[in-house]
Amino acid sequence: MENIAKEPRFFDIELLQGESLSHFLGHFRRENYLTATQLSKLTGLGAVIGRWEKCYFNPFPTQQELEPLAGIVEVQVDKLLEMLPPKGMTIKPRPIRLCGACYAESPYHRIEWQFKDVMKCVGEARRRHRHNLRLLTKCTNCETPFPIPADWVQGECPHCFLPFATMAKRQKRL
């Protein structure tokens, strides 16, 4: 019998409208029981995966870097590019921000929340203010800063376990 090496098959992860690459990578890794190091080795990208999970996109990801990732996660490069800030848009990788009201509707991190000039929640269409609530940078209960989106397993504060969705009650209107 012939021994044929097979490519590993991974669980497909649904891409969400406006989802950040950091959140997507963390979700993909958890669903496929991978660590960041394992995903880095599979793609051959090394520390780049860890940088992207931390929302560090300087230098901006290249087509050559995104192609091996696209092959592993089975998503077109164009779709991965949609998870990144548009060229020329400045983002703030820290602090991690979120809108509790948006998170209650659809529990995932949006890349728009990290745009430098965005201080309130943004809807699906870029730059359209949706809830008119100031974005949060820390838990409204214990004031712990939010972890990177790749680490959002339960959608709650890692310190006091307050769900992100309930934090909307304490968000300030702008």
GROMACS .gro file of C-alpha atoms in nm:
model
  174
    1MET     CA    1   0.000   0.000   0.000
    2GLU     CA    2   0.126   0.345  -0.093
    3ASN     CA    3   0.178   0.595   0.191
    4ILE     CA    4   0.046   0.931   0.070
    5ALA     CA    5   0.111   1.240   0.278
    6LYS     CA    6  -0.211   1.437   0.314
    7GLU     CA    7  -0.258   1.803   0.384
    8PRO     CA    8  -0.418   1.861   0.724
    9ARG     CA    9  -0.789   1.952   0.705
   10PHE     CA   10  -0.922   2.222   0.937
   11PHE     CA   11  -1.268   2.325   1.049
   12ASP     CA   12  -1.399   2.615   0.841
   13ILE     CA   13  -1.472   2.933   1.032
   14GLU     CA   14  -1.737   3.175   0.912
   15LEU     CA   15  -1.610   3.523   0.831
   16LEU     CA   16  -1.818   3.795   0.992
   17GLN     CA   17  -1.887   4.141   0.848
   18GLY     CA   18  -1.615   4.379   0.968
   19GLU     CA   19  -1.448   4.118   1.192
   20SER     CA   20  -1.091   4.196   1.292
   21LEU     CA   21  -0.815   3.961   1.181
   22SER     CA   22  -0.714   3.921   1.545
   23HIS     CA   23  -1.056   3.790   1.645
   24PHE     CA   24  -1.076   3.563   1.340
   25LEU     CA   25  -0.731   3.411   1.404
   26GLY     CA   26  -0.812   3.339   1.768
   27HIS     CA   27  -1.145   3.180   1.674
   28PHE     CA   28  -0.981   2.970   1.400
   29ARG     CA   29  -0.707   2.850   1.635
   30ARG     CA   30  -0.951   2.752   1.911
   31GLU     CA   31  -1.186   2.566   1.677
   32ASN     CA   32  -0.891   2.373   1.535
   33TYR     CA   33  -0.707   2.317   1.866
   34LEU     CA   34  -0.402   2.515   1.755
   35THR     CA   35  -0.172   2.748   1.942
   36ALA     CA   36  -0.041   3.067   1.783
   37THR     CA   37   0.298   2.894   1.752
   38GLN     CA   38   0.146   2.596   1.570
   39LEU     CA   39  -0.041   2.824   1.328
   40SER     CA   40   0.281   3.020   1.273
   41LYS     CA   41   0.466   2.699   1.185
   42LEU     CA   42   0.189   2.575   0.955
   43THR     CA   43   0.189   2.899   0.758
   44GLY     CA   44   0.566   2.948   0.773
   45LEU     CA   45   0.507   3.305   0.891
   46GLY     CA   46   0.679   3.283   1.228
   47ALA     CA   47   0.616   3.573   1.466
   48VAL     CA   48   0.396   3.754   1.212
   49ILE     CA   49   0.085   3.565   1.329
   50GLY     CA   50   0.145   3.680   1.688
   51ARG     CA   51   0.184   4.041   1.571
   52TRP     CA   52  -0.141   4.026   1.376
   53GLU     CA   53  -0.324   3.879   1.675
   54LYS     CA   54  -0.210   4.183   1.873
   55CYS     CA   55  -0.347   4.416   1.599
   56TYR     CA   56   0.003   4.525   1.494
   57PHE     CA   57  -0.004   4.580   1.118
   58ASN     CA   58   0.313   4.780   1.070
   59PRO     CA   59   0.453   4.678   0.830
   60PHE     CA   60   0.121   4.614   0.658
   61PRO     CA   61   0.063   4.246   0.567
   62THR     CA   62   0.174   4.166   0.213
   63GLN     CA   63   0.007   3.945  -0.047
   64GLN     CA   64   0.295   3.698  -0.003
   65GLU     CA   65   0.229   3.679   0.375
   66LEU     CA   66  -0.148   3.648   0.340
   67GLU     CA   67  -0.137   3.369   0.079
   68PRO     CA   68  -0.009   3.090   0.308
   69LEU     CA   69  -0.255   3.198   0.577
   70ALA     CA   70  -0.539   3.198   0.322
   71GLY     CA   71  -0.443   2.843   0.223
   72ILE     CA   72  -0.462   2.718   0.582
   73VAL     CA   73  -0.783   2.898   0.685
   74GLU     CA   74  -0.939   2.837   0.340
   75VAL     CA   75  -1.036   3.200   0.290
   76GLN     CA   76  -0.951   3.413  -0.013
   77VAL     CA   77  -0.680   3.675   0.033
   78ASP     CA   78  -0.936   3.945  -0.062
   79LYS     CA   79  -1.149   3.843   0.236
   80LEU     CA   80  -0.849   3.852   0.471
   81LEU     CA   81  -0.772   4.204   0.346
   82GLU     CA   82  -1.124   4.309   0.451
   83MET     CA   83  -1.028   4.215   0.809
   84LEU     CA   84  -0.746   4.469   0.805
   85PRO     CA   85  -0.759   4.847   0.820
   86PRO     CA   86  -0.787   5.003   0.475
   87LYS     CA   87  -0.457   5.130   0.334
   88GLY     CA   88  -0.385   5.472   0.478
   89MET     CA   89  -0.616   5.423   0.780
   90THR     CA   90  -0.435   5.453   1.112
   91ILE     CA   91  -0.533   5.219   1.392
   92LYS     CA   92  -0.452   5.213   1.761
   93PRO     CA   93  -0.360   4.860   1.865
   94ARG     CA   94  -0.390   4.962   2.232
   95PRO     CA   95  -0.614   4.989   2.415
   96ILE     CA   96  -0.844   4.727   2.269
   97ARG     CA   97  -1.188   4.882   2.226
   98LEU     CA   98  -1.540   4.749   2.195
   99CYS     CA   99  -1.905   4.851   2.184
  100GLY     CA  100  -2.104   4.639   2.427
  101ALA     CA  101  -2.427   4.705   2.233
  102CYS     CA  102  -2.275   4.583   1.904
  103TYR     CA  103  -2.121   4.285   2.083
  104ALA     CA  104  -2.463   4.194   2.226
  105GLU     CA  105  -2.604   4.188   1.871
  106SER     CA  106  -2.314   3.991   1.719
  107PRO     CA  107  -2.037   3.871   1.951
  108TYR     CA  108  -1.711   3.949   1.772
  109HIS     CA  109  -1.448   4.224   1.755
  110ARG     CA  110  -1.478   4.475   1.469
  111ILE     CA  111  -1.164   4.619   1.310
  112GLU     CA  112  -1.336   4.961   1.294
  113TRP     CA  113  -1.327   4.983   1.673
  114GLN     CA  114  -0.949   5.015   1.655
  115PHE     CA  115  -0.943   5.301   1.401
  116LYS     CA  116  -0.755   5.592   1.556
  117ASP     CA  117  -1.023   5.853   1.482
  118VAL     CA  118  -1.324   5.640   1.585
  119MET     CA  119  -1.446   5.708   1.938
  120LYS     CA  120  -1.799   5.571   1.911
  121CYS     CA  121  -1.944   5.253   1.771
  122VAL     CA  122  -1.950   5.208   1.396
  123GLY     CA  123  -2.210   5.007   1.207
  124GLU     CA  124  -2.157   4.768   0.918
  125ALA     CA  125  -2.106   5.053   0.671
  126ARG     CA  126  -1.774   5.212   0.763
  127ARG     CA  127  -1.794   5.547   0.935
  128ARG     CA  128  -2.169   5.527   1.010
  129HIS     CA  129  -2.223   5.575   1.381
  130ARG     CA  130  -2.469   5.319   1.500
  131HIS     CA  131  -2.547   5.323   1.870
  132ASN     CA  132  -2.394   5.662   1.941
  133LEU     CA  133  -2.211   5.509   2.239
  134ARG     CA  134  -1.851   5.580   2.336
  135LEU     CA  135  -1.631   5.275   2.274
  136LEU     CA  136  -1.513   5.102   2.590
  137THR     CA  137  -1.144   5.041   2.661
  138LYS     CA  138  -1.181   4.849   2.988
  139CYS     CA  139  -1.434   4.653   3.188
  140THR     CA  140  -1.711   4.872   3.324
  141ASN     CA  141  -1.708   4.676   3.649
  142CYS     CA  142  -1.344   4.621   3.751
  143GLU     CA  143  -1.167   4.849   3.499
  144THR     CA  144  -0.943   4.573   3.365
  145PRO     CA  145  -0.827   4.656   3.009
  146PHE     CA  146  -0.966   4.424   2.744
  147PRO     CA  147  -0.738   4.144   2.621
  148ILE     CA  148  -0.649   4.114   2.254
  149PRO     CA  149  -0.949   3.995   2.048
  150ALA     CA  150  -0.772   3.668   1.963
  151ASP     CA  151  -0.813   3.578   2.332
  152TRP     CA  152  -1.188   3.653   2.353
  153VAL     CA  153  -1.304   3.301   2.431
  154GLN     CA  154  -1.619   3.361   2.636
  155GLY     CA  155  -1.679   3.728   2.554
  156GLU     CA  156  -1.630   3.843   2.909
  157CYS     CA  157  -1.385   4.028   3.129
  158PRO     CA  158  -1.096   3.795   3.213
  159HIS     CA  159  -1.081   3.936   3.567
  160CYS     CA  160  -1.440   3.966   3.696
  161PHE     CA  161  -1.619   3.767   3.422
  162LEU     CA  162  -1.872   4.040   3.340
  163PRO     CA  163  -2.003   3.962   2.988
  164PHE     CA  164  -1.907   4.218   2.723
  165ALA     CA  165  -2.270   4.237   2.607
  166THR     CA  166  -2.392   4.364   2.946
  167MET     CA  167  -2.136   4.644   2.949
  168ALA     CA  168  -2.355   4.843   2.707
  169LYS     CA  169  -2.570   4.943   3.006
  170ARG     CA  170  -2.280   5.151   3.138
  171GLN     CA  171  -2.158   5.295   2.808
  172LYS     CA  172  -2.186   5.669   2.777
  173ARG     CA  173  -2.385   5.830   2.494
  174LEU     CA  174  -2.198   6.076   2.270
   0.00000   0.00000   0.00000
